[in-house]
Short mmCIF file of the C-alpha atoms (twelve columns), coordinates in Angstrom:
data_MODEL
# 
_entry.id   MODEL 
# 
loop_
_atom_site.group_PDB 
_atom_site.id 
_atom_site.type_symbol 
_atom_site.label_atom_id 
_atom_site.label_alt_id 
_atom_site.label_comp_id 
_atom_site.label_asym_id 
_atom_site.label_seq_id 
_atom_site.Cartn_x 
_atom_site.Cartn_y 
_atom_site.Cartn_z 
_atom_site.pdbx_PDB_model_num 
ATOM 1   C CA . UNK A 1   155.809 196.486 296.698 1 
ATOM 2   C CA . UNK A 2   156.627 193.278 294.806 1 
ATOM 3   C CA . UNK A 3   155.887 189.864 296.235 1 
ATOM 4   C CA . UNK A 4   158.901 187.775 297.158 1 
ATOM 5   C CA . UNK A 5   160.433 190.518 299.256 1 
ATOM 6   C CA . UNK A 6   161.114 190.395 302.981 1 
ATOM 7   C CA . UNK A 7   158.706 191.953 305.488 1 
ATOM 8   C CA . UNK A 8   159.255 192.400 309.230 1 
ATOM 9   C CA . UNK A 9   156.012 191.931 311.182 1 
ATOM 10  C CA . UNK A 10  156.066 193.190 314.762 1 
ATOM 11  C CA . UNK A 11  153.590 191.652 317.205 1 
ATOM 12  C CA . UNK A 12  153.656 188.478 315.114 1 
ATOM 13  C CA . UNK A 13  152.461 186.239 317.955 1 
ATOM 14  C CA . UNK A 14  149.306 188.274 318.397 1 
ATOM 15  C CA . UNK A 15  145.769 187.892 317.094 1 
ATOM 16  C CA . UNK A 16  146.214 190.074 314.000 1 
ATOM 17  C CA . UNK A 17  149.979 189.749 313.616 1 
ATOM 18  C CA . UNK A 18  150.068 185.954 313.291 1 
ATOM 19  C CA . UNK A 19  147.326 185.892 310.674 1 
ATOM 20  C CA . UNK A 20  148.897 188.788 308.778 1 
ATOM 21  C CA . UNK A 21  152.173 186.869 308.600 1 
ATOM 22  C CA . UNK A 22  150.350 183.802 307.285 1 
ATOM 23  C CA . UNK A 23  148.648 185.910 304.605 1 
ATOM 24  C CA . UNK A 24  151.932 187.472 303.520 1 
ATOM 25  C CA . UNK A 25  153.625 184.069 303.186 1 
ATOM 26  C CA . UNK A 26  150.683 182.744 301.178 1 
ATOM 27  C CA . UNK A 27  151.215 185.676 298.806 1 
ATOM 28  C CA . UNK A 28  154.879 184.857 298.316 1 
ATOM 29  C CA . UNK A 29  156.571 187.135 300.842 1 
ATOM 30  C CA . UNK A 30  159.295 186.137 303.272 1 
ATOM 31  C CA . UNK A 31  158.495 187.164 306.838 1 
ATOM 32  C CA . UNK A 32  160.585 187.926 309.888 1 
ATOM 33  C CA . UNK A 33  158.265 187.910 312.882 1 
ATOM 34  C CA . UNK A 34  159.210 189.841 315.995 1 
ATOM 35  C CA . UNK A 35  157.411 189.568 319.345 1 
ATOM 36  C CA . UNK A 36  158.286 189.814 323.041 1 
ATOM 37  C CA . UNK A 37  155.499 187.305 323.897 1 
ATOM 38  C CA . UNK A 38  154.190 189.656 326.579 1 
ATOM 39  C CA . UNK A 39  150.644 189.233 325.301 1 
ATOM 40  C CA . UNK A 40  151.166 187.126 322.173 1 
ATOM 41  C CA . UNK A 41  151.097 183.345 322.075 1 
ATOM 42  C CA . UNK A 42  153.406 180.755 320.545 1 
ATOM 43  C CA . UNK A 43  150.272 178.755 319.717 1 
ATOM 44  C CA . UNK A 44  149.235 181.503 317.301 1 
ATOM 45  C CA . UNK A 45  152.377 180.790 315.280 1 
ATOM 46  C CA . UNK A 46  151.947 177.039 314.934 1 
ATOM 47  C CA . UNK A 47  151.297 177.265 311.182 1 
ATOM 48  C CA . UNK A 48  154.114 179.768 310.711 1 
ATOM 49  C CA . UNK A 49  156.674 177.595 312.492 1 
ATOM 50  C CA . UNK A 50  156.656 174.986 309.725 1 
ATOM 51  C CA . UNK A 51  157.107 177.491 306.908 1 
ATOM 52  C CA . UNK A 52  160.522 177.941 305.302 1 
ATOM 53  C CA . UNK A 53  159.537 181.534 304.529 1 
ATOM 54  C CA . UNK A 54  159.195 182.471 308.208 1 
ATOM 55  C CA . UNK A 55  161.757 183.360 310.853 1 
ATOM 56  C CA . UNK A 56  160.768 184.158 314.439 1 
ATOM 57  C CA . UNK A 57  162.730 186.546 316.623 1 
ATOM 58  C CA . UNK A 58  161.876 186.946 320.295 1 
ATOM 59  C CA . UNK A 59  162.755 190.558 321.026 1 
ATOM 60  C CA . UNK A 60  161.347 193.605 322.783 1 
ATOM 61  C CA . UNK A 61  160.998 196.919 320.971 1 
ATOM 62  C CA . UNK A 62  161.422 198.727 324.288 1 
ATOM 63  C CA . UNK A 63  165.126 198.115 323.794 1 
ATOM 64  C CA . UNK A 64  166.846 198.821 320.496 1 
ATOM 65  C CA . UNK A 65  169.521 196.185 321.152 1 
ATOM 66  C CA . UNK A 66  169.917 193.981 318.100 1 
ATOM 67  C CA . UNK A 67  167.109 195.706 316.197 1 
ATOM 68  C CA . UNK A 68  169.390 196.757 313.364 1 
ATOM 69  C CA . UNK A 69  170.380 193.138 312.806 1 
ATOM 70  C CA . UNK A 70  166.757 192.075 312.482 1 
ATOM 71  C CA . UNK A 71  166.053 194.916 310.039 1 
ATOM 72  C CA . UNK A 72  168.992 194.063 307.787 1 
ATOM 73  C CA . UNK A 73  167.765 193.121 304.328 1 
ATOM 74  C CA . UNK A 74  164.146 193.974 305.153 1 
ATOM 75  C CA . UNK A 75  162.107 195.718 302.454 1 
ATOM 76  C CA . UNK A 76  159.170 196.838 304.595 1 
ATOM 77  C CA . UNK A 77  157.774 196.748 308.130 1 
ATOM 78  C CA . UNK A 78  154.235 196.014 309.269 1 
ATOM 79  C CA . UNK A 79  154.127 197.406 312.794 1 
ATOM 80  C CA . UNK A 80  151.341 195.620 314.692 1 
ATOM 81  C CA . UNK A 81  152.946 195.351 318.142 1 
ATOM 82  C CA . UNK A 82  151.080 197.287 320.835 1 
ATOM 83  C CA . UNK A 83  149.254 197.005 324.127 1 
ATOM 84  C CA . UNK A 84  146.141 195.047 323.035 1 
ATOM 85  C CA . UNK A 85  143.931 195.882 326.019 1 
ATOM 86  C CA . UNK A 86  142.462 199.384 325.680 1 
ATOM 87  C CA . UNK A 87  141.071 199.543 329.221 1 
ATOM 88  C CA . UNK A 88  144.337 198.558 330.933 1 
ATOM 89  C CA . UNK A 89  145.662 202.094 330.534 1 
ATOM 90  C CA . UNK A 90  143.223 203.257 333.187 1 
ATOM 91  C CA . UNK A 91  145.044 201.340 335.913 1 
ATOM 92  C CA . UNK A 92  148.564 201.473 334.452 1 
ATOM 93  C CA . UNK A 93  149.028 204.886 332.877 1 
ATOM 94  C CA . UNK A 94  152.562 204.148 331.633 1 
ATOM 95  C CA . UNK A 95  151.536 201.057 329.680 1 
ATOM 96  C CA . UNK A 96  150.291 202.698 326.487 1 
ATOM 97  C CA . UNK A 97  153.221 205.091 326.383 1 
ATOM 98  C CA . UNK A 98  155.801 202.344 326.811 1 
ATOM 99  C CA . UNK A 99  154.212 199.623 324.667 1 
ATOM 100 C CA . UNK A 100 152.971 201.945 321.923 1 
ATOM 101 C CA . UNK A 101 154.869 205.257 321.774 1 
ATOM 102 C CA . UNK A 102 158.309 204.300 323.090 1 
ATOM 103 C CA . UNK A 103 158.437 201.052 321.119 1 
ATOM 104 C CA . UNK A 104 157.330 202.812 317.924 1 
ATOM 105 C CA . UNK A 105 160.056 205.425 318.276 1 
ATOM 106 C CA . UNK A 106 162.679 202.702 318.709 1 
ATOM 107 C CA . UNK A 107 161.406 200.906 315.618 1 
ATOM 108 C CA . UNK A 108 161.383 204.072 313.506 1 
ATOM 109 C CA . UNK A 109 164.894 204.948 314.622 1 
ATOM 110 C CA . UNK A 110 166.023 201.422 313.793 1 
ATOM 111 C CA . UNK A 111 164.444 201.739 310.344 1 
ATOM 112 C CA . UNK A 112 166.186 205.074 309.784 1 
ATOM 113 C CA . UNK A 113 169.579 203.644 310.646 1 
ATOM 114 C CA . UNK A 114 169.026 200.446 308.640 1 
ATOM 115 C CA . UNK A 115 167.727 202.125 305.509 1 
ATOM 116 C CA . UNK A 116 164.252 200.549 305.634 1 
ATOM 117 C CA . UNK A 117 161.849 203.070 304.164 1 
ATOM 118 C CA . UNK A 118 158.414 201.419 303.927 1 
ATOM 119 C CA . UNK A 119 155.986 201.029 306.828 1 
ATOM 120 C CA . UNK A 120 152.383 200.037 307.494 1 
ATOM 121 C CA . UNK A 121 151.340 201.065 311.005 1 
ATOM 122 C CA . UNK A 122 148.361 199.600 312.885 1 
ATOM 123 C CA . UNK A 123 146.542 202.589 314.351 1 
ATOM 124 C CA . UNK A 124 142.990 202.841 315.681 1 
ATOM 125 C CA . UNK A 125 139.655 204.585 315.248 1 
ATOM 126 C CA . UNK A 126 140.031 205.885 318.812 1 
ATOM 127 C CA . UNK A 127 142.354 208.646 317.547 1 
ATOM 128 C CA . UNK A 128 139.149 210.464 316.511 1 
ATOM 129 C CA . UNK A 129 137.755 210.498 320.043 1 
ATOM 130 C CA . UNK A 130 134.001 211.094 320.250 1 
ATOM 131 C CA . UNK A 131 133.645 212.147 316.621 1 
ATOM 132 C CA . UNK A 132 130.524 214.125 315.708 1 
ATOM 133 C CA . UNK A 133 130.703 213.251 312.002 1 
ATOM 134 C CA . UNK A 134 129.527 209.717 311.163 1 
ATOM 135 C CA . UNK A 135 130.820 208.018 309.095 1 
ATOM 136 C CA . UNK A 136 134.068 209.673 310.131 1 
ATOM 137 C CA . UNK A 137 136.509 210.542 307.313 1 
ATOM 138 C CA . UNK A 138 140.300 210.583 307.639 1 
ATOM 139 C CA . UNK A 139 140.408 214.392 307.440 1 
ATOM 140 C CA . UNK A 140 138.091 214.806 310.440 1 
ATOM 141 C CA . UNK A 141 139.427 217.143 313.086 1 
ATOM 142 C CA . UNK A 142 140.512 218.279 315.484 1 
ATOM 143 C CA . UNK A 143 141.515 214.841 316.756 1 
ATOM 144 C CA . UNK A 144 140.712 214.577 320.460 1 
ATOM 145 C CA . UNK A 145 141.265 211.038 321.803 1 
ATOM 146 C CA . UNK A 146 139.422 210.322 325.044 1 
ATOM 147 C CA . UNK A 147 141.584 207.360 326.149 1 
ATOM 148 C CA . UNK A 148 145.289 206.955 326.814 1 
ATOM 149 C CA . UNK A 149 145.295 204.193 324.204 1 
ATOM 150 C CA . UNK A 150 143.905 206.513 321.545 1 
ATOM 151 C CA . UNK A 151 146.275 209.283 322.610 1 
ATOM 152 C CA . UNK A 152 149.266 206.964 322.370 1 
ATOM 153 C CA . UNK A 153 148.284 205.797 318.890 1 
ATOM 154 C CA . UNK A 154 147.857 209.394 317.727 1 
ATOM 155 C CA . UNK A 155 151.309 210.154 319.129 1 
ATOM 156 C CA . UNK A 156 152.647 207.182 317.170 1 
ATOM 157 C CA . UNK A 157 151.050 208.503 314.000 1 
ATOM 158 C CA . UNK A 158 152.764 211.848 314.586 1 
ATOM 159 C CA . UNK A 159 156.117 210.100 314.979 1 
ATOM 160 C CA . UNK A 160 155.535 208.061 311.823 1 
ATOM 161 C CA . UNK A 161 154.604 211.217 309.901 1 
ATOM 162 C CA . UNK A 162 157.611 213.097 311.259 1 
ATOM 163 C CA . UNK A 163 160.075 210.336 310.408 1 
ATOM 164 C CA . UNK A 164 158.471 209.861 307.004 1 
ATOM 165 C CA . UNK A 165 158.755 213.500 305.986 1 
ATOM 166 C CA . UNK A 166 162.210 213.911 307.521 1 
ATOM 167 C CA . UNK A 167 163.841 210.751 306.199 1 
ATOM 168 C CA . UNK A 168 161.900 209.775 303.098 1 
ATOM 169 C CA . UNK A 169 159.782 206.927 304.466 1 
ATOM 170 C CA . UNK A 170 156.679 205.726 302.618 1 
ATOM 171 C CA . UNK A 171 154.125 205.028 305.337 1 
ATOM 172 C CA . UNK A 172 150.452 204.185 305.745 1 
ATOM 173 C CA . UNK A 173 148.520 204.298 308.997 1 
ATOM 174 C CA . UNK A 174 145.559 201.919 309.271 1 
ATOM 175 C CA . UNK A 175 142.955 203.438 311.600 1 
ATOM 176 C CA . UNK A 176 141.138 200.259 312.499 1 
ATOM 177 C CA . UNK A 177 137.658 199.662 313.856 1 
ATOM 178 C CA . UNK A 178 137.049 196.848 316.360 1 
ATOM 179 C CA . UNK A 179 138.720 193.791 314.826 1 
ATOM 180 C CA . UNK A 180 137.222 190.389 315.679 1 
ATOM 181 C CA . UNK A 181 137.739 186.816 314.587 1 
ATOM 182 C CA . UNK A 182 139.668 183.623 315.391 1 
ATOM 183 C CA . UNK A 183 142.473 183.967 317.993 1 
ATOM 184 C CA . UNK A 184 141.071 187.176 319.496 1 
ATOM 185 C CA . UNK A 185 141.553 187.196 323.270 1 
ATOM 186 C CA . UNK A 186 140.503 190.721 324.219 1 
ATOM 187 C CA . UNK A 187 137.311 192.653 323.744 1 
ATOM 188 C CA . UNK A 188 133.595 192.318 324.122 1 
ATOM 189 C CA . UNK A 189 133.102 188.851 322.572 1 
ATOM 190 C CA . UNK A 190 135.674 186.921 324.660 1 
ATOM 191 C CA . UNK A 191 134.474 188.869 327.699 1 
ATOM 192 C CA . UNK A 192 130.811 187.977 327.148 1 
ATOM 193 C CA . UNK A 193 131.528 184.320 326.402 1 
ATOM 194 C CA . UNK A 194 133.771 183.844 329.428 1 
ATOM 195 C CA . UNK A 195 131.137 185.367 331.729 1 
ATOM 196 C CA . UNK A 196 128.324 183.295 330.236 1 
ATOM 197 C CA . UNK A 197 130.361 180.096 330.494 1 
ATOM 198 C CA . UNK A 198 130.384 180.445 334.281 1 
ATOM 199 C CA . UNK A 199 127.049 182.215 334.762 1 
ATOM 200 C CA . UNK A 200 124.723 181.403 331.830 1 
ATOM 201 C CA . UNK A 201 121.549 182.912 333.280 1 
ATOM 202 C CA . UNK A 202 122.623 186.548 333.392 1 
ATOM 203 C CA . UNK A 203 125.093 188.915 331.779 1 
ATOM 204 C CA . UNK A 204 126.399 192.130 333.278 1 
ATOM 205 C CA . UNK A 205 127.401 194.635 330.614 1 
ATOM 206 C CA . UNK A 206 129.245 197.907 330.887 1 
ATOM 207 C CA . UNK A 207 127.074 200.947 330.207 1 
ATOM 208 C CA . UNK A 208 123.471 200.760 329.041 1 
ATOM 209 C CA . UNK A 209 124.160 198.585 325.993 1 
ATOM 210 C CA . UNK A 210 123.279 201.208 323.392 1 
ATOM 211 C CA . UNK A 211 126.925 201.781 322.495 1 
ATOM 212 C CA . UNK A 212 127.159 201.176 318.749 1 
ATOM 213 C CA . UNK A 213 130.338 200.574 316.733 1 
ATOM 214 C CA . UNK A 214 131.794 199.062 313.595 1 
ATOM 215 C CA . UNK A 215 133.159 195.515 313.902 1 
ATOM 216 C CA . UNK A 216 135.440 194.151 311.185 1 
ATOM 217 C CA . UNK A 217 136.374 190.509 310.646 1 
ATOM 218 C CA . UNK A 218 140.103 189.861 310.886 1 
ATOM 219 C CA . UNK A 219 140.170 188.467 307.330 1 
ATOM 220 C CA . UNK A 220 138.968 191.815 306.002 1 
ATOM 221 C CA . UNK A 221 141.470 193.619 308.228 1 
ATOM 222 C CA . UNK A 222 144.394 191.555 306.932 1 
ATOM 223 C CA . UNK A 223 143.345 192.100 303.324 1 
ATOM 224 C CA . UNK A 224 143.332 195.831 304.035 1 
ATOM 225 C CA . UNK A 225 146.797 195.769 305.613 1 
ATOM 226 C CA . UNK A 226 148.274 193.828 302.700 1 
ATOM 227 C CA . UNK A 227 146.563 196.178 300.249 1 
ATOM 228 C CA . UNK A 228 148.171 199.138 301.995 1 
ATOM 229 C CA . UNK A 229 151.554 197.440 301.870 1 
ATOM 230 C CA . UNK A 230 151.260 196.877 298.149 1 
ATOM 231 C CA . UNK A 231 149.299 199.892 296.910 1 
ATOM 232 C CA . UNK A 232 149.643 202.901 299.212 1 
ATOM 233 C CA . UNK A 233 152.179 205.564 298.339 1 
ATOM 234 C CA . UNK A 234 153.333 208.844 299.817 1 
ATOM 235 C CA . UNK A 235 155.309 209.998 302.822 1 
ATOM 236 C CA . UNK A 236 152.361 209.520 305.189 1 
ATOM 237 C CA . UNK A 237 148.726 208.634 304.575 1 
ATOM 238 C CA . UNK A 238 146.020 207.597 307.027 1 
ATOM 239 C CA . UNK A 239 143.352 205.096 305.971 1 
ATOM 240 C CA . UNK A 240 140.210 204.059 307.826 1 
ATOM 241 C CA . UNK A 241 139.733 200.276 308.065 1 
ATOM 242 C CA . UNK A 242 136.257 199.193 309.084 1 
ATOM 243 C CA . UNK A 243 132.939 197.702 308.026 1 
ATOM 244 C CA . UNK A 244 130.168 199.673 306.327 1 
ATOM 245 C CA . UNK A 245 127.810 199.408 309.294 1 
ATOM 246 C CA . UNK A 246 127.759 199.240 313.089 1 
ATOM 247 C CA . UNK A 247 126.181 197.104 315.783 1 
ATOM 248 C CA . UNK A 248 125.157 197.771 319.388 1 
ATOM 249 C CA . UNK A 249 126.356 196.027 322.535 1 
ATOM 250 C CA . UNK A 250 122.844 194.659 323.111 1 
ATOM 251 C CA . UNK A 251 122.789 193.212 319.576 1 
ATOM 252 C CA . UNK A 252 126.169 191.564 320.173 1 
ATOM 253 C CA . UNK A 253 124.814 190.056 323.365 1 
ATOM 254 C CA . UNK A 254 121.803 188.672 321.474 1 
ATOM 255 C CA . UNK A 255 124.001 187.046 318.836 1 
ATOM 256 C CA . UNK A 256 126.191 185.535 321.537 1 
ATOM 257 C CA . UNK A 257 123.184 184.076 323.397 1 
ATOM 258 C CA . UNK A 258 121.813 182.512 320.216 1 
ATOM 259 C CA . UNK A 259 125.108 180.966 319.117 1 
ATOM 260 C CA . UNK A 260 125.764 179.569 322.610 1 
ATOM 261 C CA . UNK A 261 122.251 178.102 322.753 1 
ATOM 262 C CA . UNK A 262 121.228 180.224 325.738 1 
ATOM 263 C CA . UNK A 263 117.670 181.413 326.373 1 
ATOM 264 C CA . UNK A 264 116.075 183.830 328.799 1 
ATOM 265 C CA . UNK A 265 119.401 185.404 329.777 1 
ATOM 266 C CA . UNK A 266 118.913 188.430 332.018 1 
ATOM 267 C CA . UNK A 267 120.913 191.434 330.821 1 
ATOM 268 C CA . UNK A 268 122.119 193.650 333.643 1 
ATOM 269 C CA . UNK A 269 123.041 197.125 332.446 1 
ATOM 270 C CA . UNK A 270 125.074 199.748 334.237 1 
ATOM 271 C CA . UNK A 271 125.348 203.491 334.329 1 
ATOM 272 C CA . UNK A 272 127.065 204.884 331.233 1 
ATOM 273 C CA . UNK A 273 130.381 206.642 331.673 1 
ATOM 274 C CA . UNK A 274 130.810 210.274 330.715 1 
ATOM 275 C CA . UNK A 275 129.858 210.642 327.067 1 
ATOM 276 C CA . UNK A 276 127.719 207.504 327.079 1 
ATOM 277 C CA . UNK A 277 130.454 204.882 326.774 1 
ATOM 278 C CA . UNK A 278 130.792 201.713 328.790 1 
ATOM 279 C CA . UNK A 279 133.839 202.893 330.726 1 
ATOM 280 C CA . UNK A 280 136.083 205.918 331.045 1 
ATOM 281 C CA . UNK A 281 137.727 206.354 327.654 1 
ATOM 282 C CA . UNK A 282 135.142 204.328 325.721 1 
ATOM 283 C CA . UNK A 283 133.668 205.964 322.619 1 
ATOM 284 C CA . UNK A 284 129.891 205.489 322.510 1 
ATOM 285 C CA . UNK A 285 129.407 205.533 318.737 1 
ATOM 286 C CA . UNK A 286 131.890 204.776 315.959 1 
ATOM 287 C CA . UNK A 287 131.508 204.326 312.230 1 
ATOM 288 C CA . UNK A 288 134.330 204.979 309.783 1 
ATOM 289 C CA . UNK A 289 134.210 206.331 306.248 1 
ATOM 290 C CA . UNK A 290 136.222 203.737 304.292 1 
ATOM 291 C CA . UNK A 291 135.903 205.196 300.789 1 
ATOM 292 C CA . UNK A 292 139.591 206.131 300.672 1 
ATOM 293 C CA . UNK A 293 140.667 202.523 301.214 1 
ATOM 294 C CA . UNK A 294 138.031 201.250 298.784 1 
ATOM 295 C CA . UNK A 295 139.646 203.445 296.122 1 
ATOM 296 C CA . UNK A 296 142.683 201.137 296.390 1 
ATOM 297 C CA . UNK A 297 140.516 198.157 295.436 1 
ATOM 298 C CA . UNK A 298 139.589 196.878 298.920 1 
ATOM 299 C CA . UNK A 299 136.141 196.297 300.357 1 
ATOM 300 C CA . UNK A 300 134.885 194.440 303.446 1 
ATOM 301 C CA . UNK A 301 133.195 191.097 302.839 1 
ATOM 302 C CA . UNK A 302 131.600 190.841 306.280 1 
ATOM 303 C CA . UNK A 303 129.068 193.129 307.886 1 
ATOM 304 C CA . UNK A 304 129.398 193.758 311.619 1 
ATOM 305 C CA . UNK A 305 126.790 191.185 312.720 1 
ATOM 306 C CA . UNK A 306 128.329 188.467 310.528 1 
ATOM 307 C CA . UNK A 307 131.814 189.263 311.863 1 
ATOM 308 C CA . UNK A 308 130.549 188.944 315.427 1 
ATOM 309 C CA . UNK A 309 128.682 185.717 314.672 1 
ATOM 310 C CA . UNK A 310 131.677 184.076 313.010 1 
ATOM 311 C CA . UNK A 311 133.879 185.073 315.951 1 
ATOM 312 C CA . UNK A 312 131.530 183.456 318.464 1 
ATOM 313 C CA . UNK A 313 131.384 180.300 316.347 1 
ATOM 314 C CA . UNK A 314 135.173 180.174 316.072 1 
ATOM 315 C CA . UNK A 315 135.532 180.380 319.845 1 
ATOM 316 C CA . UNK A 316 132.983 177.596 320.203 1 
ATOM 317 C CA . UNK A 317 135.051 175.470 317.826 1 
ATOM 318 C CA . UNK A 318 132.382 175.380 315.153 1 
ATOM 319 C CA . UNK A 319 132.818 175.901 311.428 1 
ATOM 320 C CA . UNK A 320 133.345 179.601 310.759 1 
ATOM 321 C CA . UNK A 321 131.177 179.541 307.688 1 
ATOM 322 C CA . UNK A 322 133.630 181.483 305.533 1 
ATOM 323 C CA . UNK A 323 132.178 182.157 302.162 1 
ATOM 324 C CA . UNK A 324 128.630 181.901 303.526 1 
ATOM 325 C CA . UNK A 325 126.044 184.249 302.071 1 
ATOM 326 C CA . UNK A 326 125.564 186.226 305.279 1 
ATOM 327 C CA . UNK A 327 129.178 187.423 305.177 1 
ATOM 328 C CA . UNK A 328 129.099 189.006 301.750 1 
ATOM 329 C CA . UNK A 329 127.601 192.420 301.104 1 
# 
């Protein structure tokens, strides 16, 4: 896809969406950003608001009203809107279906009617479930998600594939590891830091702390998404997006203590959930095979520990250290 064209970014007020829109504009694209502001923040779009290449639309994908108007003249869609809190599906079982599956169907139908035929979809590593092959390749199967979030994303992938083959879409699904970095509001790092801010002498963690997963810095994630927009071809292709290594919960806790200047913090562990995760639906171990995406010319600059460290520093308001030696493989 050539630069200078118009891209619709859903979930533009979110952690990844806002920074993806900024990256696209810096590369010469025009961006229409769509968000219902249910979990996104206007503050995330402060830099976008002053750009002549950006237009914000407050709209909800749960209704298709006006969607065709917003898609008019659009060359491609980057679909990042979703429920951002994986664990919330345990208490509200309709949430992932409505925010992920239903909204994705409405978007795909709007694209079909408007003649938009290029899509990058933000999926997740949780579609693999508790994979036994590590690193896990894209052709791993059968896919058995163990959370409603993962199940909803797999359902979305099926819809994207179906629409793509039926109506001639070109689509890429980015199966992302745990994405961290500036503006992140959900996940283990914000959770740890908020707890330690009020109770700095001890930290209760979910599970026994041996859970080990790949963490990818948001800069690397955005570079991957843009690469897929520009280089991927075919009616439907799935690509893993993650770092080349993984890090445990206990290691993340140690990094957080050090960066916050805390010593002698007591770590209180809990009983692991079924399968060894921290909660019902949590995958204990995750590492993705990213060779397919690397073949398109992408590679992660940050290892998992560096991504975590830079995220803690960003939340503390310190210099992120971008370009520092620890970030580069």
